[in-house]
mmCIF file of C-alpha atoms in Angstrom:
data_model
loop_
_atom_site.group_PDB
_atom_site.id
_atom_site.type_symbol
_atom_site.label_atom_id
_atom_site.label_comp_id
_atom_site.label_asym_id
_atom_site.label_seq_id
_atom_site.Cartn_x
_atom_site.Cartn_y
_atom_site.Cartn_z
ATOM 1 C CA UNK A 1 101.022 126.597 54.366
ATOM 2 C CA UNK A 2 98.576 129.511 55.716
ATOM 3 C CA UNK A 3 97.478 129.611 59.796
ATOM 4 C CA UNK A 4 94.236 128.658 58.422
ATOM 5 C CA UNK A 5 95.753 125.293 56.846
ATOM 6 C CA UNK A 6 96.831 124.187 59.993
ATOM 7 C CA UNK A 7 95.945 122.787 63.464
ATOM 8 C CA UNK A 8 96.093 123.859 67.104
ATOM 9 C CA UNK A 9 95.928 122.173 70.508
ATOM 10 C CA UNK A 10 94.967 123.847 73.881
ATOM 11 C CA UNK A 11 95.600 122.059 77.301
ATOM 12 C CA UNK A 12 95.990 123.779 80.694
ATOM 13 C CA UNK A 13 96.189 122.972 84.319
ATOM 14 C CA UNK A 14 95.518 124.367 87.198
ATOM 15 C CA UNK A 15 98.332 124.073 89.866
ATOM 16 C CA UNK A 16 98.431 125.384 93.450
ATOM 17 C CA UNK A 17 101.849 127.499 93.265
ATOM 18 C CA UNK A 18 102.403 130.548 92.830
ATOM 19 C CA UNK A 19 103.523 131.167 88.433
ATOM 20 C CA UNK A 20 107.370 132.031 89.230
ATOM 21 C CA UNK A 21 107.678 128.507 90.793
ATOM 22 C CA UNK A 22 105.821 126.878 87.160
ATOM 23 C CA UNK A 23 107.463 129.370 84.857
ATOM 24 C CA UNK A 24 110.840 127.772 86.101
ATOM 25 C CA UNK A 25 109.567 124.384 86.317
ATOM 26 C CA UNK A 26 109.826 124.832 82.430
ATOM 27 C CA UNK A 27 113.494 127.204 81.645
ATOM 28 C CA UNK A 28 115.535 125.392 84.469
ATOM 29 C CA UNK A 29 117.044 122.083 82.981
ATOM 30 C CA UNK A 30 117.525 120.534 86.584
ATOM 31 C CA UNK A 31 113.233 120.922 87.126
ATOM 32 C CA UNK A 32 111.979 119.691 83.268
ATOM 33 C CA UNK A 33 114.113 117.055 83.644
ATOM 34 C CA UNK A 34 111.824 115.656 86.599
ATOM 35 C CA UNK A 35 108.334 116.446 84.821
ATOM 36 C CA UNK A 36 108.959 116.749 81.328
ATOM 37 C CA UNK A 37 107.711 113.975 78.728
ATOM 38 C CA UNK A 38 104.279 111.301 79.269
ATOM 39 C CA UNK A 39 104.044 109.797 82.395
ATOM 40 C CA UNK A 40 106.667 106.785 81.842
ATOM 41 C CA UNK A 41 109.199 108.496 80.019
ATOM 42 C CA UNK A 42 112.338 109.676 81.663
ATOM 43 C CA UNK A 43 114.060 112.991 80.512
ATOM 44 C CA UNK A 44 117.955 111.975 79.548
ATOM 45 C CA UNK A 45 119.570 114.903 78.567
ATOM 46 C CA UNK A 46 118.031 118.290 78.099
ATOM 47 C CA UNK A 47 119.797 121.229 77.338
ATOM 48 C CA UNK A 48 118.456 124.815 77.576
ATOM 49 C CA UNK A 49 119.597 128.820 77.040
ATOM 50 C CA UNK A 50 115.772 130.342 78.195
ATOM 51 C CA UNK A 51 116.590 133.992 76.338
ATOM 52 C CA UNK A 52 115.341 134.936 73.364
ATOM 53 C CA UNK A 53 116.941 133.446 69.737
ATOM 54 C CA UNK A 54 119.006 130.194 72.684
ATOM 55 C CA UNK A 55 118.118 127.175 71.652
ATOM 56 C CA UNK A 56 116.770 124.317 73.659
ATOM 57 C CA UNK A 57 117.242 119.940 73.072
ATOM 58 C CA UNK A 58 115.637 118.072 75.399
ATOM 59 C CA UNK A 59 115.970 113.389 75.155
ATOM 60 C CA UNK A 60 113.512 111.650 76.415
ATOM 61 C CA UNK A 61 112.956 107.539 76.534
ATOM 62 C CA UNK A 62 110.225 105.293 77.846
ATOM 63 C CA UNK A 63 110.882 102.384 80.058
ATOM 64 C CA UNK A 64 111.231 100.434 76.849
ATOM 65 C CA UNK A 65 111.825 101.500 73.139
ATOM 66 C CA UNK A 66 113.798 104.284 71.315
ATOM 67 C CA UNK A 67 114.301 107.317 72.776
ATOM 68 C CA UNK A 68 112.713 110.674 71.284
ATOM 69 C CA UNK A 69 114.734 114.062 71.015
ATOM 70 C CA UNK A 70 112.867 117.448 70.743
ATOM 71 C CA UNK A 71 114.314 120.735 70.399
ATOM 72 C CA UNK A 72 113.647 124.675 69.052
ATOM 73 C CA UNK A 73 114.319 128.157 69.219
ATOM 74 C CA UNK A 74 113.295 130.161 72.017
ATOM 75 C CA UNK A 75 111.153 132.979 70.271
ATOM 76 C CA UNK A 76 109.835 134.934 73.822
ATOM 77 C CA UNK A 77 110.237 135.517 77.217
ATOM 78 C CA UNK A 78 108.798 136.964 79.867
ATOM 79 C CA UNK A 79 109.202 135.841 83.157
ATOM 80 C CA UNK A 80 107.319 134.819 85.266
ATOM 81 C CA UNK A 81 104.185 135.322 82.499
ATOM 82 C CA UNK A 82 104.564 134.115 78.953
ATOM 83 C CA UNK A 83 107.370 131.733 77.400
ATOM 84 C CA UNK A 84 106.954 131.088 73.357
ATOM 85 C CA UNK A 85 109.473 128.998 71.847
ATOM 86 C CA UNK A 86 109.821 125.978 68.242
ATOM 87 C CA UNK A 87 108.906 123.222 68.242
ATOM 88 C CA UNK A 88 110.797 120.159 66.581
ATOM 89 C CA UNK A 89 111.270 116.510 66.699
ATOM 90 C CA UNK A 90 114.435 115.201 64.987
ATOM 91 C CA UNK A 91 114.155 112.063 63.456
ATOM 92 C CA UNK A 92 113.087 110.832 60.186
ATOM 93 C CA UNK A 93 109.307 109.438 60.852
ATOM 94 C CA UNK A 94 109.051 112.500 63.859
ATOM 95 C CA UNK A 95 110.941 114.978 62.297
ATOM 96 C CA UNK A 96 108.773 114.730 59.016
ATOM 97 C CA UNK A 97 106.300 116.440 61.253
ATOM 98 C CA UNK A 98 108.114 120.221 60.334
ATOM 99 C CA UNK A 99 108.299 122.564 62.735
ATOM 100 C CA UNK A 100 105.583 123.987 65.304
ATOM 101 C CA UNK A 101 105.101 126.445 68.141
ATOM 102 C CA UNK A 102 104.885 126.285 71.181
ATOM 103 C CA UNK A 103 102.641 128.801 73.762
ATOM 104 C CA UNK A 104 102.774 128.751 78.088
ATOM 105 C CA UNK A 105 100.898 131.579 79.253
ATOM 106 C CA UNK A 106 100.540 131.469 83.128
ATOM 107 C CA UNK A 107 97.940 133.531 85.339
ATOM 108 C CA UNK A 108 98.464 133.872 88.736
ATOM 109 C CA UNK A 109 94.829 134.543 91.604
ATOM 110 C CA UNK A 110 94.124 134.378 94.574
ATOM 111 C CA UNK A 111 92.011 130.953 96.032
ATOM 112 C CA UNK A 112 90.350 130.249 99.279
ATOM 113 C CA UNK A 113 93.641 127.597 99.154
ATOM 114 C CA UNK A 114 96.446 130.362 98.489
ATOM 115 C CA UNK A 115 98.209 130.992 95.126
ATOM 116 C CA UNK A 116 97.222 129.418 91.957
ATOM 117 C CA UNK A 117 98.700 129.097 88.425
ATOM 118 C CA UNK A 118 96.341 128.968 85.406
ATOM 119 C CA UNK A 119 98.564 126.946 82.960
ATOM 120 C CA UNK A 120 97.530 127.225 78.867
ATOM 121 C CA UNK A 121 99.932 125.239 76.611
ATOM 122 C CA UNK A 122 98.955 126.086 72.692
ATOM 123 C CA UNK A 123 100.670 124.367 70.355
ATOM 124 C CA UNK A 124 99.876 125.692 67.091
ATOM 125 C CA UNK A 125 100.841 124.805 63.575
ATOM 126 C CA UNK A 126 100.069 121.347 63.114
ATOM 127 C CA UNK A 127 99.758 120.374 59.501
ATOM 128 C CA UNK A 128 96.981 117.020 59.825
ATOM 129 C CA UNK A 129 94.368 116.977 62.650
ATOM 130 C CA UNK A 130 96.043 113.699 63.607
ATOM 131 C CA UNK A 131 99.664 115.188 63.929
ATOM 132 C CA UNK A 132 97.418 117.477 66.675
ATOM 133 C CA UNK A 133 95.886 114.448 68.542
ATOM 134 C CA UNK A 134 99.037 112.198 68.923
ATOM 135 C CA UNK A 135 100.399 115.248 70.752
ATOM 136 C CA UNK A 136 97.233 115.923 72.932
ATOM 137 C CA UNK A 137 98.053 112.484 75.330
ATOM 138 C CA UNK A 138 101.756 113.691 75.396
ATOM 139 C CA UNK A 139 101.417 116.740 76.280
ATOM 140 C CA UNK A 140 98.204 116.314 78.756
ATOM 141 C CA UNK A 141 100.566 113.792 80.538
ATOM 142 C CA UNK A 142 103.937 116.007 80.761
ATOM 143 C CA UNK A 143 100.902 118.486 82.508
ATOM 144 C CA UNK A 144 100.298 115.692 85.328
ATOM 145 C CA UNK A 145 103.716 115.176 86.106
ATOM 146 C CA UNK A 146 104.342 119.170 86.264
ATOM 147 C CA UNK A 147 101.375 119.286 88.458
ATOM 148 C CA UNK A 148 102.605 116.018 90.597
ATOM 149 C CA UNK A 149 106.398 117.576 90.663
ATOM 150 C CA UNK A 150 105.277 121.271 91.995
ATOM 151 C CA UNK A 151 101.334 120.844 93.590
ATOM 152 C CA UNK A 152 102.145 120.579 97.435
ATOM 153 C CA UNK A 153 99.302 117.885 97.203
ATOM 154 C CA UNK A 154 102.095 115.801 95.002
ATOM 155 C CA UNK A 155 100.142 113.401 92.551
ATOM 156 C CA UNK A 156 97.257 114.090 94.907
ATOM 157 C CA UNK A 157 96.333 116.570 92.925
ATOM 158 C CA UNK A 158 95.869 114.586 89.451
ATOM 159 C CA UNK A 159 95.149 111.386 90.394
ATOM 160 C CA UNK A 160 91.732 110.772 91.932
ATOM 161 C CA UNK A 161 90.368 106.750 93.198
ATOM 162 C CA UNK A 162 86.392 106.064 92.950
ATOM 163 C CA UNK A 163 84.961 103.226 94.160
ATOM 164 C CA UNK A 164 83.400 101.574 97.653
ATOM 165 C CA UNK A 165 86.236 100.791 100.146
ATOM 166 C CA UNK A 166 84.603 97.434 100.704
ATOM 167 C CA UNK A 167 85.495 96.853 97.532
ATOM 168 C CA UNK A 168 88.170 93.747 96.998
ATOM 169 C CA UNK A 169 89.407 95.589 93.804
ATOM 170 C CA UNK A 170 88.824 98.901 94.768
ATOM 171 C CA UNK A 171 90.884 97.819 97.750
ATOM 172 C CA UNK A 172 92.962 95.767 95.521
ATOM 173 C CA UNK A 173 94.255 99.296 93.522
ATOM 174 C CA UNK A 174 94.599 101.219 97.560
ATOM 175 C CA UNK A 175 96.951 98.391 97.903
ATOM 176 C CA UNK A 176 98.904 99.209 94.630
ATOM 177 C CA UNK A 177 98.630 102.834 94.817
ATOM 178 C CA UNK A 178 100.468 102.624 98.534
ATOM 179 C CA UNK A 179 102.477 100.315 97.346
ATOM 180 C CA UNK A 180 104.052 102.447 95.159
ATOM 181 C CA UNK A 181 104.153 105.526 97.285
ATOM 182 C CA UNK A 182 101.452 107.265 95.170
ATOM 183 C CA UNK A 183 99.349 109.993 96.296
ATOM 184 C CA UNK A 184 95.938 110.080 95.854
ATOM 185 C CA UNK A 185 92.623 111.587 95.923
ATOM 186 C CA UNK A 186 89.823 108.566 97.013
ATOM 187 C CA UNK A 187 85.700 109.215 96.676
ATOM 188 C CA UNK A 188 83.952 106.611 98.205
ATOM 189 C CA UNK A 189 81.266 106.079 95.134
ATOM 190 C CA UNK A 190 78.923 102.976 95.509
ATOM 191 C CA UNK A 191 78.638 101.015 91.974
ATOM 192 C CA UNK A 192 75.945 101.670 89.817
ATOM 193 C CA UNK A 193 75.532 105.130 90.136
ATOM 194 C CA UNK A 194 75.734 108.047 88.402
ATOM 195 C CA UNK A 195 79.190 109.235 89.319
ATOM 196 C CA UNK A 196 80.327 105.996 88.788
ATOM 197 C CA UNK A 197 78.215 105.449 85.582
ATOM 198 C CA UNK A 198 80.330 108.537 83.877
ATOM 199 C CA UNK A 199 83.533 106.929 84.587
ATOM 200 C CA UNK A 200 82.872 103.256 83.720
ATOM 201 C CA UNK A 201 79.248 102.929 81.517
ATOM 202 C CA UNK A 202 79.463 99.500 83.605
ATOM 203 C CA UNK A 203 79.079 100.908 86.603
ATOM 204 C CA UNK A 204 81.346 98.683 88.489
ATOM 205 C CA UNK A 205 84.404 99.390 90.864
ATOM 206 C CA UNK A 206 87.319 100.784 90.909
ATOM 207 C CA UNK A 207 87.673 103.386 88.118
ATOM 208 C CA UNK A 208 90.528 105.985 87.791
ATOM 209 C CA UNK A 209 91.586 109.004 86.957
ATOM 210 C CA UNK A 210 94.409 110.653 85.895
ATOM 211 C CA UNK A 211 94.144 114.325 84.967
ATOM 212 C CA UNK A 212 92.384 113.941 81.515
ATOM 213 C CA UNK A 213 92.591 110.319 81.371
ATOM 214 C CA UNK A 214 90.086 107.806 82.911
ATOM 215 C CA UNK A 215 90.499 104.145 83.760
ATOM 216 C CA UNK A 216 88.583 101.792 84.902
ATOM 217 C CA UNK A 217 89.333 97.695 85.099
ATOM 218 C CA UNK A 218 91.253 97.273 87.937
ATOM 219 C CA UNK A 219 94.790 95.339 86.319
ATOM 220 C CA UNK A 220 94.321 97.870 83.372
ATOM 221 C CA UNK A 221 94.285 100.608 86.352
ATOM 222 C CA UNK A 222 97.559 98.598 88.286
ATOM 223 C CA UNK A 223 99.350 98.104 85.078
ATOM 224 C CA UNK A 224 99.225 101.693 84.191
ATOM 225 C CA UNK A 225 99.806 102.858 87.543
ATOM 226 C CA UNK A 226 103.255 100.469 87.709
ATOM 227 C CA UNK A 227 104.654 101.531 84.337
ATOM 228 C CA UNK A 228 104.193 104.836 84.500
ATOM 229 C CA UNK A 229 105.516 106.116 87.841
ATOM 230 C CA UNK A 230 108.301 104.910 90.379
ATOM 231 C CA UNK A 231 108.866 102.436 93.048
ATOM 232 C CA UNK A 232 108.506 99.245 93.196
ATOM 233 C CA UNK A 233 107.794 97.060 90.340
ATOM 234 C CA UNK A 234 103.412 95.547 90.597
ATOM 235 C CA UNK A 235 104.899 93.523 87.987
ATOM 236 C CA UNK A 236 106.902 90.374 87.322
ATOM 237 C CA UNK A 237 109.958 91.209 85.832
ATOM 238 C CA UNK A 238 111.396 88.086 83.869
ATOM 239 C CA UNK A 239 108.899 86.426 81.050
ATOM 240 C CA UNK A 240 108.971 83.447 83.358
ATOM 241 C CA UNK A 241 107.165 85.008 86.033
ATOM 242 C CA UNK A 242 105.651 87.358 84.120
ATOM 243 C CA UNK A 243 103.610 85.030 82.363
ATOM 244 C CA UNK A 244 103.140 82.846 85.854
ATOM 245 C CA UNK A 245 101.751 86.120 87.439
ATOM 246 C CA UNK A 246 99.444 86.565 84.895
ATOM 247 C CA UNK A 247 98.528 83.191 84.940
ATOM 248 C CA UNK A 248 97.328 83.700 88.625
ATOM 249 C CA UNK A 249 95.463 86.506 88.196
ATOM 250 C CA UNK A 250 93.609 85.024 85.652
ATOM 251 C CA UNK A 251 92.892 82.342 88.174
ATOM 252 C CA UNK A 252 91.832 85.339 90.565
ATOM 253 C CA UNK A 253 89.770 87.289 88.249
ATOM 254 C CA UNK A 254 87.926 84.484 85.775
ATOM 255 C CA UNK A 255 87.278 82.361 89.007
ATOM 256 C CA UNK A 256 88.291 83.074 92.492
ATOM 257 C CA UNK A 257 86.582 86.188 92.170
ATOM 258 C CA UNK A 258 82.648 84.556 91.120
ATOM 259 C CA UNK A 259 83.798 81.149 93.578
ATOM 260 C CA UNK A 260 85.165 83.540 96.539
ATOM 261 C CA UNK A 261 82.754 86.708 96.681
ATOM 262 C CA UNK A 262 79.841 87.028 94.338
ATOM 263 C CA UNK A 263 78.697 83.219 94.929
ATOM 264 C CA UNK A 264 80.136 83.089 98.941
ATOM 265 C CA UNK A 265 80.782 86.249 100.817
ATOM 266 C CA UNK A 266 77.857 88.004 98.977
ATOM 267 C CA UNK A 267 75.484 85.737 99.977
ATOM 268 C CA UNK A 268 76.181 86.231 103.485
ATOM 269 C CA UNK A 269 76.329 89.946 103.391
ATOM 270 C CA UNK A 270 73.736 90.682 101.475
ATOM 271 C CA UNK A 271 71.278 87.597 101.973
ATOM 272 C CA UNK A 272 68.900 86.554 99.375
ATOM 273 C CA UNK A 273 67.812 83.443 100.429
ATOM 274 C CA UNK A 274 64.410 82.071 102.015
ATOM 275 C CA UNK A 275 63.646 84.715 104.628
ATOM 276 C CA UNK A 276 65.953 86.760 104.529
ATOM 277 C CA UNK A 277 68.410 83.940 105.177
ATOM 278 C CA UNK A 278 71.884 83.057 102.954
ATOM 279 C CA UNK A 279 71.317 81.403 99.709
ATOM 280 C CA UNK A 280 72.921 77.917 100.947
ATOM 281 C CA UNK A 281 72.434 76.028 97.733
ATOM 282 C CA UNK A 282 74.476 78.308 95.690
ATOM 283 C CA UNK A 283 77.391 78.773 98.688
ATOM 284 C CA UNK A 284 76.954 74.768 98.865
ATOM 285 C CA UNK A 285 77.626 74.911 95.199
ATOM 286 C CA UNK A 286 80.524 77.427 95.901
ATOM 287 C CA UNK A 287 82.235 75.595 98.546
ATOM 288 C CA UNK A 288 84.084 72.804 96.724
ATOM 289 C CA UNK A 289 84.802 75.204 94.004
ATOM 290 C CA UNK A 290 86.757 77.734 96.663
ATOM 291 C CA UNK A 291 87.984 74.232 98.142
ATOM 292 C CA UNK A 292 89.859 73.812 94.826
ATOM 293 C CA UNK A 293 91.034 76.937 94.141
ATOM 294 C CA UNK A 294 92.623 77.121 97.626
ATOM 295 C CA UNK A 295 94.457 74.101 96.839
ATOM 296 C CA UNK A 296 96.039 75.590 93.937
ATOM 297 C CA UNK A 297 96.904 78.659 95.409
ATOM 298 C CA UNK A 298 98.458 76.845 98.430
ATOM 299 C CA UNK A 299 100.904 74.520 96.133
ATOM 300 C CA UNK A 300 102.126 78.159 94.527
ATOM 301 C CA UNK A 301 103.000 79.358 97.409
ATOM 302 C CA UNK A 302 105.064 76.693 98.856
ATOM 303 C CA UNK A 303 106.780 77.330 101.849
ATOM 304 C CA UNK A 304 106.935 81.106 100.308
ATOM 305 C CA UNK A 305 104.493 84.643 101.044
ATOM 306 C CA UNK A 306 104.658 85.134 97.711
ATOM 307 C CA UNK A 307 102.680 83.936 94.770
ATOM 308 C CA UNK A 308 105.853 84.565 91.780
ATOM 309 C CA UNK A 309 108.444 86.072 92.344
ATOM 310 C CA UNK A 310 110.752 87.795 95.150
ATOM 311 C CA UNK A 311 108.487 90.632 95.617
ATOM 312 C CA UNK A 312 104.386 91.454 95.870
ATOM 313 C CA UNK A 313 102.791 91.593 92.663
ATOM 314 C CA UNK A 314 99.525 92.331 91.506
ATOM 315 C CA UNK A 315 98.423 88.772 91.553
ATOM 316 C CA UNK A 316 99.519 88.911 95.742
ATOM 317 C CA UNK A 317 96.993 92.060 95.675
ATOM 318 C CA UNK A 318 94.009 90.617 93.894
ATOM 319 C CA UNK A 319 94.190 87.589 96.163
ATOM 320 C CA UNK A 320 94.927 89.611 99.973
ATOM 321 C CA UNK A 321 91.025 91.556 100.076
ATOM 322 C CA UNK A 322 89.708 88.120 99.237
ATOM 323 C CA UNK A 323 91.002 86.075 101.889
ATOM 324 C CA UNK A 324 90.578 88.662 104.234
ATOM 325 C CA UNK A 325 86.587 87.856 104.005
ATOM 326 C CA UNK A 326 87.195 84.598 103.182
ATOM 327 C CA UNK A 327 87.939 84.451 107.435
ATOM 328 C CA UNK A 328 85.040 85.568 108.552
ATOM 329 C CA UNK A 329 82.422 83.096 107.701
ATOM 330 C CA UNK A 330 82.515 79.609 108.949
ATOM 331 C CA UNK A 331 82.761 77.204 106.537
ATOM 332 C CA UNK A 332 86.347 79.462 104.764
ATOM 333 C CA UNK A 333 87.690 79.122 107.553
ATOM 334 C CA UNK A 334 87.403 75.787 107.318
ATOM 335 C CA UNK A 335 88.954 76.064 104.347
ATOM 336 C CA UNK A 336 91.335 78.649 105.517
ATOM 337 C CA UNK A 337 93.065 76.139 107.524
ATOM 338 C CA UNK A 338 93.203 73.516 105.365
ATOM 339 C CA UNK A 339 95.166 75.535 103.462
ATOM 340 C CA UNK A 340 98.135 76.558 105.697
ATOM 341 C CA UNK A 341 100.387 78.246 102.934
ATOM 342 C CA UNK A 342 97.639 80.664 102.312
ATOM 343 C CA UNK A 343 96.843 81.670 105.492
ATOM 344 C CA UNK A 344 100.294 82.394 106.310
ATOM 345 C CA UNK A 345 100.970 84.535 103.325
ATOM 346 C CA UNK A 346 97.582 86.375 104.273
ATOM 347 C CA UNK A 347 98.892 86.559 107.524
ATOM 348 C CA UNK A 348 102.254 88.610 105.702
ATOM 349 C CA UNK A 349 100.389 90.894 103.601
ATOM 350 C CA UNK A 350 98.454 91.822 107.079
ATOM 351 C CA UNK A 351 101.728 93.319 107.849
ATOM 352 C CA UNK A 352 101.939 95.271 104.886
ATOM 353 C CA UNK A 353 101.310 99.204 105.841
ATOM 354 C CA UNK A 354 99.276 98.841 101.953
ATOM 355 C CA UNK A 355 97.464 96.353 104.106
ATOM 356 C CA UNK A 356 96.726 98.053 107.358
ATOM 357 C CA UNK A 357 95.748 101.127 105.534
ATOM 358 C CA UNK A 358 92.911 100.190 103.796
ATOM 359 C CA UNK A 359 90.924 98.054 105.558
ATOM 360 C CA UNK A 360 87.725 98.274 104.959
ATOM 361 C CA UNK A 361 84.522 99.879 107.424
ATOM 362 C CA UNK A 362 82.299 97.264 107.711
ATOM 363 C CA UNK A 363 78.749 96.714 109.061
#
């Protein structure tokens, strides 16, 4: 196979740090262990001999499943500008791809905010486009981790949340990020605008970007950040509690939001009835459904302040922003008074920093 028969992959990132610091992250095992591998993977072993002819070997493991090991030889080292090494997976299936070559080039420049380094990574010699494409997500995700480690903005340099802060779903995502301790950039943007439509073809909020990856749908995004980042788990742990959590997530998404927000709260916020008043017919039909839903949730809480398990889960984070709005309007205030467990649990959620720091400005 000649070079013309192979396929190459190029990825890049800009990091607000001197290139010496970036270079060291590639050649010092104690640093490489903290970023190497896709989101959600952990390096369990890293052996590096950063000299021409020296070898390296790195083992990484996802949260569940088998470990992966890659190794090779350093072909060129020009600190802190350039690093070239071979790349060969161990194992029968991954190893069948053969040896490829990785070239890392670091270019330092001055910017308004200070020194930054352009990281360009060329992974060449793939035998087929499928093999190249299989490495695209891994390298992009790994470089996100590298940026998180070195850039003074941390994960806010790679993660951006888009959406209207008044949206309950946007607030759920922002609360989830706060609970996990994940820094992020935030762009307040209304649904169905050109900016959101470029991220979500359905025009709804929130959307999230993590480097080259774009995600929409709140529950999908929260699952992604929960599995990719350290911090408290937001998806219930064992099979039983996970199933119960998913039950309440579905209840809130499929039934609760429609009755409580779309057909009740929004009727007051954006009234469409006669003479610009709230549409009583819509509200009066929604109230019995809300009553039934709150009764189910009240029984679920019982004497506890969490829907399932002993820690905050996605279900709690979906419900809290909705109950926040229910407390503002006449019928729903009375309904909450008849659901004391929901009210008590919500008061406990309202004391959490993730809740306090995401309260939307209304009016």
